[in-house]
mmCIF file of C-alpha atoms in Angstrom:
data_model
loop_
_atom_site.group_PDB
_atom_site.id
_atom_site.type_symbol
_atom_site.label_atom_id
_atom_site.label_comp_id
_atom_site.label_asym_id
_atom_site.label_seq_id
_atom_site.Cartn_x
_atom_site.Cartn_y
_atom_site.Cartn_z
ATOM 1 C CA MET U 1 -11.861 -29.408 0.539
ATOM 2 C CA ARG U 2 -10.423 -29.693 4.037
ATOM 3 C CA GLN U 3 -7.759 -27.059 3.264
ATOM 4 C CA LEU U 4 -10.403 -24.751 1.801
ATOM 5 C CA PHE U 5 -12.517 -25.136 4.933
ATOM 6 C CA ARG U 6 -9.534 -24.456 7.174
ATOM 7 C CA ALA U 7 -8.639 -21.349 5.138
ATOM 8 C CA SER U 8 -12.182 -20.020 5.277
ATOM 9 C CA HIS U 9 -12.563 -20.946 8.963
ATOM 10 C CA ARG U 10 -9.818 -18.500 9.845
ATOM 11 C CA THR U 11 -11.867 -15.551 8.599
ATOM 12 C CA LEU U 12 -14.204 -13.718 10.914
ATOM 13 C CA ARG U 13 -17.015 -14.013 8.392
ATOM 14 C CA ALA U 14 -16.758 -17.821 8.339
ATOM 15 C CA ARG U 15 -16.597 -17.998 12.130
ATOM 16 C CA LEU U 16 -19.693 -15.809 12.479
ATOM 17 C CA THR U 17 -21.503 -17.964 9.927
ATOM 18 C CA LEU U 18 -20.606 -21.105 11.855
ATOM 19 C CA VAL U 19 -21.802 -19.511 15.094
ATOM 20 C CA TYR U 20 -25.088 -18.453 13.469
ATOM 21 C CA GLY U 21 -25.579 -21.934 12.028
ATOM 22 C CA ALA U 22 -24.712 -23.682 15.289
ATOM 23 C CA LEU U 23 -27.091 -21.496 17.303
ATOM 24 C CA PHE U 24 -29.886 -22.028 14.790
ATOM 25 C CA LEU U 25 -29.290 -25.797 14.791
ATOM 26 C CA LEU U 26 -29.292 -25.902 18.588
ATOM 27 C CA ALA U 27 -32.533 -23.903 18.721
ATOM 28 C CA GLY U 28 -34.098 -26.137 16.067
ATOM 29 C CA LEU U 29 -33.101 -29.335 17.893
ATOM 30 C CA THR U 30 -34.524 -27.946 21.133
ATOM 31 C CA LEU U 31 -37.783 -27.056 19.383
ATOM 32 C CA LEU U 32 -37.980 -30.497 17.781
ATOM 33 C CA ALA U 33 -37.369 -32.211 21.136
ATOM 34 C CA VAL U 34 -40.052 -30.140 22.867
ATOM 35 C CA THR U 35 -42.472 -30.850 20.027
ATOM 36 C CA TYR U 36 -41.745 -34.579 20.278
ATOM 37 C CA LEU U 37 -42.390 -34.642 24.013
ATOM 38 C CA LEU U 38 -45.644 -32.692 23.737
ATOM 39 C CA PHE U 39 -46.842 -34.743 20.763
ATOM 40 C CA ASN U 40 -45.984 -38.027 22.467
ATOM 41 C CA GLN U 41 -47.704 -36.947 25.672
ATOM 42 C CA GLN U 42 -50.803 -35.841 23.798
ATOM 43 C CA LEU U 43 -51.033 -39.177 21.971
ATOM 44 C CA ALA U 44 -50.604 -41.102 25.227
ATOM 45 C CA GLN U 45 -53.357 -39.141 26.918
ATOM 46 C CA SER U 46 -55.667 -39.468 23.933
ATOM 47 C CA PHE U 47 -55.256 -43.234 23.544
ATOM 48 C CA GLY U 48 -55.198 -43.908 27.278
ATOM 49 C CA SER U 49 -58.386 -41.972 27.864
ATOM 50 C CA ARG U 50 -60.182 -44.173 25.408
ATOM 51 C CA TYR U 51 -58.913 -47.673 26.140
ATOM 52 C CA GLY U 52 -56.053 -47.705 28.602
ATOM 53 C CA VAL U 53 -57.515 -46.218 31.831
ATOM 54 C CA ALA U 54 -58.616 -48.656 34.515
ATOM 55 C CA GLY U 55 -62.312 -48.627 35.317
ATOM 56 C CA ASP U 56 -63.164 -47.152 31.948
ATOM 57 C CA ARG U 57 -62.772 -50.182 29.758
ATOM 58 C CA PRO U 58 -65.739 -51.099 27.605
ATOM 59 C CA THR U 59 -67.547 -54.241 28.801
ATOM 60 C CA ARG U 60 -69.131 -54.976 25.499
ATOM 61 C CA LEU U 61 -66.696 -54.447 22.593
ATOM 62 C CA ALA U 62 -66.857 -56.308 19.347
ATOM 63 C CA ILE U 63 -64.951 -55.568 16.175
ATOM 64 C CA VAL U 64 -64.209 -57.300 12.931
ATOM 65 C CA SER U 65 -60.474 -57.555 12.141
ATOM 66 C CA PRO U 66 -59.133 -56.905 8.618
ATOM 67 C CA GLY U 67 -58.863 -60.700 8.233
ATOM 68 C CA GLY U 68 -62.630 -61.135 8.755
ATOM 69 C CA TYR U 69 -62.502 -62.500 12.322
ATOM 70 C CA MET U 70 -64.871 -61.312 15.008
ATOM 71 C CA LEU U 71 -63.076 -60.081 18.136
ATOM 72 C CA GLN U 72 -64.920 -59.396 21.381
ATOM 73 C CA GLY U 73 -64.099 -58.190 24.865
ATOM 74 C CA ASP U 74 -60.464 -58.179 25.879
ATOM 75 C CA ASP U 75 -59.311 -59.601 22.541
ATOM 76 C CA ALA U 76 -60.846 -56.695 20.713
ATOM 77 C CA LEU U 77 -59.300 -54.287 23.229
ATOM 78 C CA HIS U 78 -55.818 -55.789 22.862
ATOM 79 C CA TRP U 79 -56.073 -55.625 19.097
ATOM 80 C CA LEU U 80 -57.116 -51.961 19.216
ATOM 81 C CA GLN U 81 -54.291 -51.133 21.616
ATOM 82 C CA ALA U 82 -51.786 -52.834 19.298
ATOM 83 C CA GLN U 83 -53.078 -50.861 16.342
ATOM 84 C CA GLU U 84 -52.946 -47.618 18.310
ATOM 85 C CA ALA U 85 -49.357 -48.323 19.439
ATOM 86 C CA GLU U 86 -48.342 -48.953 15.848
ATOM 87 C CA LEU U 87 -50.071 -45.755 14.729
ATOM 88 C CA ARG U 88 -48.439 -43.834 17.566
ATOM 89 C CA GLU U 89 -44.989 -45.128 16.677
ATOM 90 C CA ALA U 90 -45.492 -44.271 12.986
ATOM 91 C CA ALA U 91 -46.663 -40.750 13.876
ATOM 92 C CA VAL U 92 -43.699 -40.128 16.158
ATOM 93 C CA THR U 93 -41.261 -41.539 13.590
ATOM 94 C CA SER U 94 -42.796 -39.378 10.877
ATOM 95 C CA LEU U 95 -42.568 -36.344 13.125
ATOM 96 C CA LEU U 96 -38.887 -36.913 13.912
ATOM 97 C CA THR U 97 -37.916 -37.795 10.332
ATOM 98 C CA GLN U 98 -39.725 -34.964 8.611
ATOM 99 C CA GLY U 99 -38.737 -32.538 11.375
ATOM 100 C CA ALA U 100 -35.048 -33.461 10.984
ATOM 101 C CA VAL U 101 -35.222 -33.055 7.195
ATOM 102 C CA ALA U 102 -36.979 -29.705 7.525
ATOM 103 C CA LEU U 103 -34.478 -28.622 10.169
ATOM 104 C CA GLY U 104 -31.563 -29.564 7.890
ATOM 105 C CA VAL U 105 -32.985 -27.672 4.889
ATOM 106 C CA VAL U 106 -33.865 -24.593 6.913
ATOM 107 C CA GLY U 107 -30.458 -24.803 8.633
ATOM 108 C CA LEU U 108 -28.676 -24.658 5.284
ATOM 109 C CA VAL U 109 -30.786 -21.680 4.268
ATOM 110 C CA ALA U 110 -30.064 -20.016 7.610
ATOM 111 C CA ALA U 111 -26.314 -20.629 7.185
ATOM 112 C CA ALA U 112 -26.416 -19.106 3.702
ATOM 113 C CA LEU U 113 -28.332 -16.085 4.998
ATOM 114 C CA GLY U 114 -25.876 -15.856 7.902
ATOM 115 C CA TRP U 115 -22.986 -15.773 5.417
ATOM 116 C CA VAL U 116 -24.648 -12.941 3.492
ATOM 117 C CA VAL U 117 -25.559 -10.982 6.621
ATOM 118 C CA ALA U 118 -22.077 -11.436 8.102
ATOM 119 C CA GLY U 119 -20.561 -10.204 4.845
ATOM 120 C CA ARG U 120 -22.710 -7.087 4.869
ATOM 121 C CA MET U 121 -21.951 -6.417 8.528
ATOM 122 C CA LEU U 122 -18.193 -6.866 7.993
ATOM 123 C CA ALA U 123 -18.009 -4.789 4.804
ATOM 124 C CA PRO U 124 -16.902 -1.644 6.708
ATOM 125 C CA LEU U 125 -14.121 -3.640 8.367
ATOM 126 C CA ARG U 126 -12.912 -4.795 4.954
ATOM 127 C CA LEU U 127 -12.789 -1.140 3.879
ATOM 128 C CA VAL U 128 -10.680 -0.309 6.944
ATOM 129 C CA THR U 129 -8.374 -3.249 6.212
ATOM 130 C CA ALA U 130 -7.996 -2.339 2.524
ATOM 131 C CA THR U 131 -7.098 1.274 3.372
ATOM 132 C CA ALA U 132 -4.591 0.208 6.024
ATOM 133 C CA ARG U 133 -3.064 -2.296 3.588
ATOM 134 C CA ARG U 134 -2.618 0.390 0.898
ATOM 135 C CA ILE U 135 -0.919 2.679 3.395
ATOM 136 C CA ALA U 136 1.331 -0.128 4.642
ATOM 137 C CA ALA U 137 2.230 -1.130 1.066
ATOM 138 C CA ALA U 138 3.371 2.394 0.181
ATOM 139 C CA PRO U 139 7.074 2.441 -0.813
ATOM 140 C CA ALA U 140 7.966 4.944 1.913
ATOM 141 C CA ALA U 141 6.659 5.475 5.416
ATOM 142 C CA ASP U 142 4.969 8.781 4.562
ATOM 143 C CA ARG U 143 3.489 7.700 1.236
ATOM 144 C CA GLY U 144 -0.191 6.922 1.168
ATOM 145 C CA LEU U 145 -0.924 8.920 4.315
ATOM 146 C CA HIS U 146 -3.360 11.019 2.288
ATOM 147 C CA GLU U 147 -5.654 7.974 2.192
ATOM 148 C CA ARG U 148 -8.813 8.226 4.287
ATOM 149 C CA ILE U 149 -11.549 5.705 4.980
ATOM 150 C CA ALA U 150 -14.340 8.319 5.315
ATOM 151 C CA LEU U 151 -16.837 5.638 6.355
ATOM 152 C CA ARG U 152 -20.472 6.639 6.038
ATOM 153 C CA GLY U 153 -23.329 5.146 7.986
ATOM 154 C CA PRO U 154 -24.748 4.972 11.488
ATOM 155 C CA VAL U 155 -22.520 5.748 14.427
ATOM 156 C CA ASP U 156 -21.488 2.367 15.796
ATOM 157 C CA GLU U 157 -18.310 0.603 16.894
ATOM 158 C CA VAL U 158 -17.057 0.100 13.330
ATOM 159 C CA LYS U 159 -17.575 3.747 12.373
ATOM 160 C CA GLU U 160 -15.809 4.866 15.551
ATOM 161 C CA LEU U 161 -12.882 2.617 14.622
ATOM 162 C CA ALA U 162 -12.752 4.058 11.076
ATOM 163 C CA ASP U 163 -12.927 7.651 12.338
ATOM 164 C CA THR U 164 -10.177 6.988 14.888
ATOM 165 C CA PHE U 165 -8.011 5.462 12.157
ATOM 166 C CA ASP U 166 -8.591 8.522 9.915
ATOM 167 C CA THR U 167 -7.617 10.851 12.764
ATOM 168 C CA MET U 168 -4.419 8.900 13.426
ATOM 169 C CA VAL U 169 -3.413 8.894 9.742
ATOM 170 C CA GLU U 170 -4.158 12.612 9.437
ATOM 171 C CA ARG U 171 -1.920 13.426 12.390
ATOM 172 C CA LEU U 172 0.868 11.295 10.935
ATOM 173 C CA ASP U 173 0.485 13.041 7.580
ATOM 174 C CA HIS U 174 0.755 16.466 9.224
ATOM 175 C CA SER U 175 3.790 15.297 11.183
ATOM 176 C CA PHE U 176 5.648 14.131 8.061
ATOM 177 C CA ASP U 177 4.702 17.313 6.193
ATOM 178 C CA GLY U 178 6.017 19.410 9.048
ATOM 179 C CA GLN U 179 9.249 17.439 9.084
ATOM 180 C CA ARG U 180 9.775 17.979 5.346
ATOM 181 C CA ARG U 181 8.999 21.690 5.633
ATOM 182 C CA PHE U 182 11.446 22.012 8.504
ATOM 183 C CA VAL U 183 14.245 20.351 6.523
ATOM 184 C CA ALA U 184 13.564 22.530 3.483
ATOM 185 C CA ASN U 185 13.332 25.767 5.495
ATOM 186 C CA ALA U 186 16.419 24.971 7.566
ATOM 187 C CA SER U 187 18.400 24.148 4.428
ATOM 188 C CA HIS U 188 17.381 27.426 2.818
ATOM 189 C CA GLU U 189 18.322 29.377 5.934
ATOM 190 C CA LEU U 190 21.745 27.714 6.136
ATOM 191 C CA ARG U 191 22.680 28.526 2.562
ATOM 192 C CA THR U 192 23.173 32.234 3.263
ATOM 193 C CA PRO U 193 25.806 31.937 6.039
ATOM 194 C CA LEU U 194 27.671 29.283 4.059
ATOM 195 C CA THR U 195 27.819 31.558 1.037
ATOM 196 C CA LEU U 196 29.051 34.378 3.245
ATOM 197 C CA ASN U 197 31.682 32.114 4.816
ATOM 198 C CA ARG U 198 32.965 31.093 1.390
ATOM 199 C CA ALA U 199 33.234 34.718 0.290
ATOM 200 C CA LEU U 200 35.148 35.717 3.441
ATOM 201 C CA VAL U 201 37.573 32.787 3.158
ATOM 202 C CA GLU U 202 38.248 33.492 -0.516
ATOM 203 C CA LEU U 203 38.807 37.168 0.274
ATOM 204 C CA ALA U 204 41.335 36.305 2.981
ATOM 205 C CA MET U 205 43.142 33.838 0.719
ATOM 206 C CA HIS U 206 43.545 36.262 -2.160
ATOM 207 C CA ARG U 207 45.052 39.084 -0.140
ATOM 208 C CA THR U 208 48.586 39.974 -1.113
ATOM 209 C CA SER U 209 49.648 39.745 2.509
ATOM 210 C CA ALA U 210 48.233 36.241 2.965
ATOM 211 C CA SER U 211 50.892 33.739 4.044
ATOM 212 C CA ALA U 212 51.190 30.161 2.850
ATOM 213 C CA ASP U 213 49.692 28.888 6.112
ATOM 214 C CA VAL U 214 46.680 31.125 5.657
ATOM 215 C CA LYS U 215 46.200 29.873 2.101
ATOM 216 C CA ARG U 216 46.425 26.236 3.206
ATOM 217 C CA LEU U 217 43.954 26.916 6.010
ATOM 218 C CA GLY U 218 41.669 28.688 3.520
ATOM 219 C CA GLU U 219 41.750 25.686 1.172
ATOM 220 C CA SER U 220 40.763 23.364 4.031
ATOM 221 C CA LEU U 221 37.957 25.702 5.081
ATOM 222 C CA LEU U 222 36.701 25.976 1.510
ATOM 223 C CA GLU U 223 36.681 22.178 1.201
ATOM 224 C CA ILE U 224 34.669 21.851 4.427
ATOM 225 C CA ASN U 225 32.354 24.663 3.305
ATOM 226 C CA ALA U 226 31.814 22.947 -0.055
ATOM 227 C CA ARG U 227 30.953 19.732 1.720
ATOM 228 C CA HIS U 228 28.367 21.554 3.843
ATOM 229 C CA GLU U 229 26.901 23.129 0.711
ATOM 230 C CA ARG U 230 26.608 19.696 -0.897
ATOM 231 C CA LEU U 231 24.955 18.426 2.265
ATOM 232 C CA ILE U 232 22.384 21.216 2.239
ATOM 233 C CA SER U 233 21.706 20.755 -1.470
ATOM 234 C CA GLY U 234 21.230 17.049 -0.841
ATOM 235 C CA LEU U 235 18.785 17.720 1.992
ATOM 236 C CA LEU U 236 16.763 20.055 -0.202
ATOM 237 C CA LEU U 237 16.688 17.509 -2.986
ATOM 238 C CA LEU U 238 15.784 14.742 -0.552
ATOM 239 C CA ALA U 239 12.905 16.808 0.848
ATOM 240 C CA ARG U 240 11.635 17.462 -2.656
ATOM 241 C CA ALA U 241 12.015 13.845 -3.759
ATOM 242 C CA ASP U 242 9.989 12.647 -0.759
ATOM 243 C CA HIS U 243 6.861 14.019 -2.481
ATOM 244 C CA GLU U 244 5.213 11.874 -5.107
ATOM 245 C CA ILE U 245 5.610 13.267 -8.615
ATOM 246 C CA GLY U 246 2.325 14.719 -9.844
ATOM 247 C CA ASP U 247 3.221 16.318 -13.178
ATOM 248 C CA ARG U 248 5.004 13.682 -15.272
ATOM 249 C CA SER U 249 6.692 14.267 -18.599
ATOM 250 C CA PRO U 250 8.035 11.667 -21.059
ATOM 251 C CA VAL U 251 11.720 11.025 -20.368
ATOM 252 C CA ASP U 252 14.031 8.595 -22.145
ATOM 253 C CA LEU U 253 16.588 7.359 -19.632
ATOM 254 C CA ALA U 254 19.026 6.714 -22.479
ATOM 255 C CA ASP U 255 19.281 10.472 -23.034
ATOM 256 C CA VAL U 256 19.702 11.027 -19.299
ATOM 257 C CA VAL U 257 22.491 8.433 -19.114
ATOM 258 C CA ALA U 258 24.363 9.949 -22.086
ATOM 259 C CA HIS U 259 24.095 13.457 -20.609
ATOM 260 C CA VAL U 260 25.246 12.383 -17.134
ATOM 261 C CA VAL U 261 28.195 10.368 -18.471
ATOM 262 C CA ALA U 262 29.356 13.402 -20.449
ATOM 263 C CA GLN U 263 29.065 15.617 -17.384
ATOM 264 C CA ALA U 264 30.940 13.152 -15.177
ATOM 265 C CA ALA U 265 33.848 12.771 -17.611
ATOM 266 C CA PRO U 266 36.136 15.380 -15.898
ATOM 267 C CA GLU U 267 35.631 13.865 -12.451
ATOM 268 C CA ALA U 268 36.186 10.360 -13.834
ATOM 269 C CA GLU U 269 39.393 11.471 -15.550
ATOM 270 C CA GLN U 270 40.652 13.077 -12.379
ATOM 271 C CA ALA U 271 39.894 9.923 -10.389
ATOM 272 C CA ARG U 272 41.464 7.757 -13.149
ATOM 273 C CA VAL U 273 38.239 5.806 -13.622
ATOM 274 C CA THR U 274 36.922 4.712 -17.032
ATOM 275 C CA VAL U 275 33.186 5.140 -17.570
ATOM 276 C CA HIS U 276 31.507 2.760 -20.037
ATOM 277 C CA GLU U 277 28.144 3.734 -21.464
ATOM 278 C CA ALA U 278 25.485 1.311 -22.759
ATOM 279 C CA ALA U 279 22.479 3.562 -23.241
ATOM 280 C CA PHE U 280 19.581 1.723 -24.862
ATOM 281 C CA PRO U 281 16.094 3.270 -25.197
ATOM 282 C CA ALA U 282 14.259 3.186 -21.869
ATOM 283 C CA PRO U 283 11.127 5.367 -21.933
ATOM 284 C CA ALA U 284 9.782 6.501 -18.581
ATOM 285 C CA GLY U 285 7.699 9.330 -17.186
ATOM 286 C CA GLY U 286 8.459 11.816 -14.437
ATOM 287 C CA ASP U 287 10.538 14.823 -13.464
ATOM 288 C CA ALA U 288 13.542 15.047 -15.801
ATOM 289 C CA MET U 289 15.653 17.024 -13.313
ATOM 290 C CA LEU U 290 15.117 14.520 -10.523
ATOM 291 C CA LEU U 291 15.812 11.570 -12.819
ATOM 292 C CA GLU U 292 19.010 13.236 -13.990
ATOM 293 C CA ARG U 293 20.052 13.789 -10.390
ATOM 294 C CA MET U 294 19.291 10.146 -9.616
ATOM 295 C CA VAL U 295 21.528 8.841 -12.412
ATOM 296 C CA HIS U 296 24.205 11.435 -11.574
ATOM 297 C CA ASN U 297 24.313 10.242 -7.955
ATOM 298 C CA LEU U 298 24.725 6.648 -9.092
ATOM 299 C CA VAL U 299 27.567 7.489 -11.477
ATOM 300 C CA GLU U 300 29.204 9.792 -8.939
ATOM 301 C CA ASN U 301 28.961 7.084 -6.292
ATOM 302 C CA GLY U 302 30.584 4.578 -8.659
ATOM 303 C CA ILE U 303 33.455 6.963 -9.466
ATOM 304 C CA ARG U 304 34.171 7.976 -5.883
ATOM 305 C CA HIS U 305 33.986 4.495 -4.384
ATOM 306 C CA ASN U 306 36.433 2.843 -6.750
ATOM 307 C CA THR U 307 39.932 1.406 -6.736
ATOM 308 C CA GLY U 308 41.816 4.636 -7.470
ATOM 309 C CA ASP U 309 44.724 2.776 -9.105
ATOM 310 C CA GLY U 310 43.913 3.729 -12.694
ATOM 311 C CA ALA U 311 42.278 0.385 -13.478
ATOM 312 C CA GLY U 312 38.887 1.267 -12.048
ATOM 313 C CA TRP U 313 35.769 1.396 -14.184
ATOM 314 C CA VAL U 314 32.073 2.274 -14.044
ATOM 315 C CA ARG U 315 29.468 0.833 -16.397
ATOM 316 C CA VAL U 316 26.183 2.701 -16.913
ATOM 317 C CA ALA U 317 23.388 0.952 -18.816
ATOM 318 C CA SER U 318 19.776 1.802 -19.596
ATOM 319 C CA ARG U 319 17.226 -0.617 -21.018
ATOM 320 C CA THR U 320 13.599 -1.629 -21.031
ATOM 321 C CA SER U 321 12.652 -4.000 -18.215
ATOM 322 C CA PRO U 322 10.820 -7.280 -18.935
ATOM 323 C CA GLY U 323 7.652 -5.807 -17.425
ATOM 324 C CA GLY U 324 7.613 -2.893 -19.843
ATOM 325 C CA GLY U 325 9.199 -0.316 -17.551
ATOM 326 C CA ALA U 326 12.627 1.284 -17.637
ATOM 327 C CA GLU U 327 15.834 0.252 -15.903
ATOM 328 C CA VAL U 328 19.134 1.931 -15.159
ATOM 329 C CA GLU U 329 21.988 -0.232 -13.944
ATOM 330 C CA VAL U 330 25.273 1.174 -12.654
ATOM 331 C CA SER U 331 28.060 -1.229 -11.749
ATOM 332 C CA ASN U 332 31.588 -0.391 -10.719
ATOM 333 C CA SER U 333 34.835 -1.875 -9.578
ATOM 334 C CA GLY U 334 36.036 -1.039 -6.123
ATOM 335 C CA PRO U 335 36.500 -2.387 -2.626
ATOM 336 C CA ALA U 336 34.408 -5.328 -1.507
ATOM 337 C CA VAL U 337 31.146 -4.372 0.192
ATOM 338 C CA PRO U 338 29.770 -6.789 2.801
ATOM 339 C CA PRO U 339 26.236 -7.952 1.924
ATOM 340 C CA TYR U 340 24.941 -6.949 5.363
ATOM 341 C CA GLU U 341 25.958 -3.334 4.662
ATOM 342 C CA ILE U 342 23.816 -3.038 1.512
ATOM 343 C CA ALA U 343 20.591 -2.029 3.270
ATOM 344 C CA ALA U 344 22.396 0.588 5.382
ATOM 345 C CA LEU U 345 23.867 2.268 2.288
ATOM 346 C CA PHE U 346 20.430 3.651 1.408
ATOM 347 C CA LYS U 347 20.030 5.334 4.795
ATOM 348 C CA PRO U 348 20.786 9.073 4.989
ATOM 349 C CA PHE U 349 24.252 10.033 6.279
ATOM 350 C CA HIS U 350 25.541 6.469 6.140
ATOM 351 C CA ARG U 351 29.105 6.203 4.794
ATOM 352 C CA LEU U 352 31.702 3.471 4.589
ATOM 353 C CA GLY U 353 35.417 3.450 5.223
ATOM 354 C CA GLU U 354 37.179 6.795 4.992
ATOM 355 C CA GLU U 355 33.933 8.525 4.023
ATOM 356 C CA ARG U 356 32.908 8.285 7.683
ATOM 357 C CA MET U 357 35.324 11.128 8.443
ATOM 358 C CA VAL U 358 34.018 14.652 8.743
ATOM 359 C CA THR U 359 36.274 15.812 5.940
ATOM 360 C CA GLY U 360 34.986 13.139 3.555
ATOM 361 C CA ARG U 361 33.757 14.297 0.193
ATOM 362 C CA SER U 362 30.459 12.457 0.493
ATOM 363 C CA ALA U 363 27.580 13.688 2.649
ATOM 364 C CA GLY U 364 26.060 10.220 2.798
ATOM 365 C CA LEU U 365 22.900 11.237 0.933
ATOM 366 C CA GLY U 366 23.658 9.928 -2.567
ATOM 367 C CA LEU U 367 21.917 6.559 -2.476
ATOM 368 C CA SER U 368 19.159 7.761 -0.155
ATOM 369 C CA ILE U 369 18.309 10.434 -2.747
ATOM 370 C CA VAL U 370 18.381 7.755 -5.450
ATOM 371 C CA ARG U 371 15.889 5.665 -3.512
ATOM 372 C CA SER U 372 13.619 8.647 -2.774
ATOM 373 C CA VAL U 373 13.571 9.729 -6.430
ATOM 374 C CA ALA U 374 12.881 6.177 -7.615
ATOM 375 C CA ARG U 375 10.016 5.700 -5.164
ATOM 376 C CA ALA U 376 8.593 9.134 -5.942
ATOM 377 C CA HIS U 377 8.261 7.903 -9.537
ATOM 378 C CA GLY U 378 6.590 4.670 -8.449
ATOM 379 C CA GLY U 379 9.737 2.565 -8.858
ATOM 380 C CA ASP U 380 12.378 1.081 -6.610
ATOM 381 C CA VAL U 381 16.122 0.513 -6.358
ATOM 382 C CA THR U 382 18.116 -2.588 -5.443
ATOM 383 C CA ALA U 383 21.825 -3.187 -4.899
ATOM 384 C CA ARG U 384 24.055 -6.218 -4.608
ATOM 385 C CA PRO U 385 27.799 -6.737 -4.151
ATOM 386 C CA ARG U 386 29.705 -7.427 -7.359
ATOM 387 C CA GLU U 387 32.068 -10.357 -7.537
ATOM 388 C CA GLY U 388 35.560 -8.960 -7.264
ATOM 389 C CA GLY U 389 34.470 -5.810 -5.424
ATOM 390 C CA GLY U 390 32.189 -2.890 -6.036
ATOM 391 C CA LEU U 391 28.422 -2.678 -6.364
ATOM 392 C CA VAL U 392 25.684 -3.310 -8.909
ATOM 393 C CA VAL U 393 22.803 -0.873 -8.381
ATOM 394 C CA THR U 394 19.624 -1.223 -10.435
ATOM 395 C CA VAL U 395 16.787 1.314 -10.576
ATOM 396 C CA THR U 396 13.445 0.132 -11.967
ATOM 397 C CA LEU U 397 10.760 2.605 -13.014
ATOM 398 C CA PRO U 398 7.235 1.829 -14.250
ATOM 399 C CA ALA U 399 6.219 2.279 -17.863
ATOM 400 C CA PRO U 400 4.968 5.776 -18.754
ATOM 401 C CA SER U 401 1.202 6.093 -18.517
ATOM 402 C CA GLY U 402 -0.779 6.827 -21.647
#
C-alpha cells in the first residue's frame, strides 16, 4: 500500500488531489474551531445571564432534585450551575465529535471529487503526453511526425501548449520532407553527368590509338565512376526507404532469399565465398523490391566482408519468428568486429578497415539501407559479433495484416 501511494503521489493528479483535500480539511477545521468558540461563548452568556452574574442571583429559589430532596437558596443555585455545566460540556463534546465525523466524511467526498475534477482538468495534458510518446517511440527520428494533437476546447494554457507542440512537429515534418526531397533530387541530377563520364571514358579506352597507360587510367576511372553510381543509387533507395510503406503486398521471405542467393552466386564465386541457404517459409507484407534489396545488401555485405582465403562462407536463413512475424538472419565468417563498432555500422557512410578508402567498393550505405527498409515495414534489425569473426545480422518484420 505504501509503494502504491508513493507511485500515485508522483503524479500531478494525485498531488492536486492531496492539495485539494488538505485545503478543504484546513478550511473545515477552521470552521469547526470558529463554531466551537461562538457556541461556547453563547452558552456561557446564556447560563451566566440567568444564574452566574453578580447582583442578579435569585433570593428565593427552591427546587426539588431528582432524588426527591428540596433544595433552597444557594444550594439550589449550585445544583443548577452544576447541571448547566454538565449540559454545556455534553453539548460542546457533541458538537466537536459530530463535527469531526461530518468533516471526515465530507473530506473524503471532497477528495474523491477532487480526484475526478483533477482528472478532467489534466485530460488534455495526457493527450499531449500520449502524442509526444508515440512520436518519440517511432523507429526513426522522422517517423510519426505526421501526428497532431489538434486539441479542441477553450483557449487556455493547455490549449496553447498543444498548439505550440503541433506547430513544432509540423515544422520538423516539413524539414525532414525537404531533406528527403533534396537527397532524391540531387541524386537524380548527378546521374546524368556520371553516365556521360562513363561513356567518355569508355570511348577513350576503346580507341585504337589508346595506350596501355590510358587503358589502365580508364579502368581506374570507371571503377571510381561505378562506385559513385552505387552511392547515388543507394541514396535514392535510402530516401525512398525512409517513407513508411503504405501499399503492402504479401511477400514470402523464403522466395526472396532464394532469389537473392541465386543472383549473388557469381559475386560469391569470384570472392571464393560459399553461400549456404536455409530458406524456410516466412510470410510478411510490404514492398517486394525493397525487401529484396534489403536481403541483397545483407548477403552482399557478408560476401564482401569475409576472409577472402577460399574458406569463407555466408549463411542466409529465413523463418517465422516466435511472435508470428518473419525473420531473416545472415551470418558470415570474416574478420573480428569489435562490439562497440556494431551501432556505427548502421550509420550512413560508415566503413571499416580498407573500406574507409575512397576507392573502396562499398559506399557505406548497405546496412543503413537495411535498417531503413526494415523500419519502413514496421520491423527492426539487430547485429552481433560472431564467435571466430564476422557478423550475425537479424531482421525481424511483423506478421502480415489480414
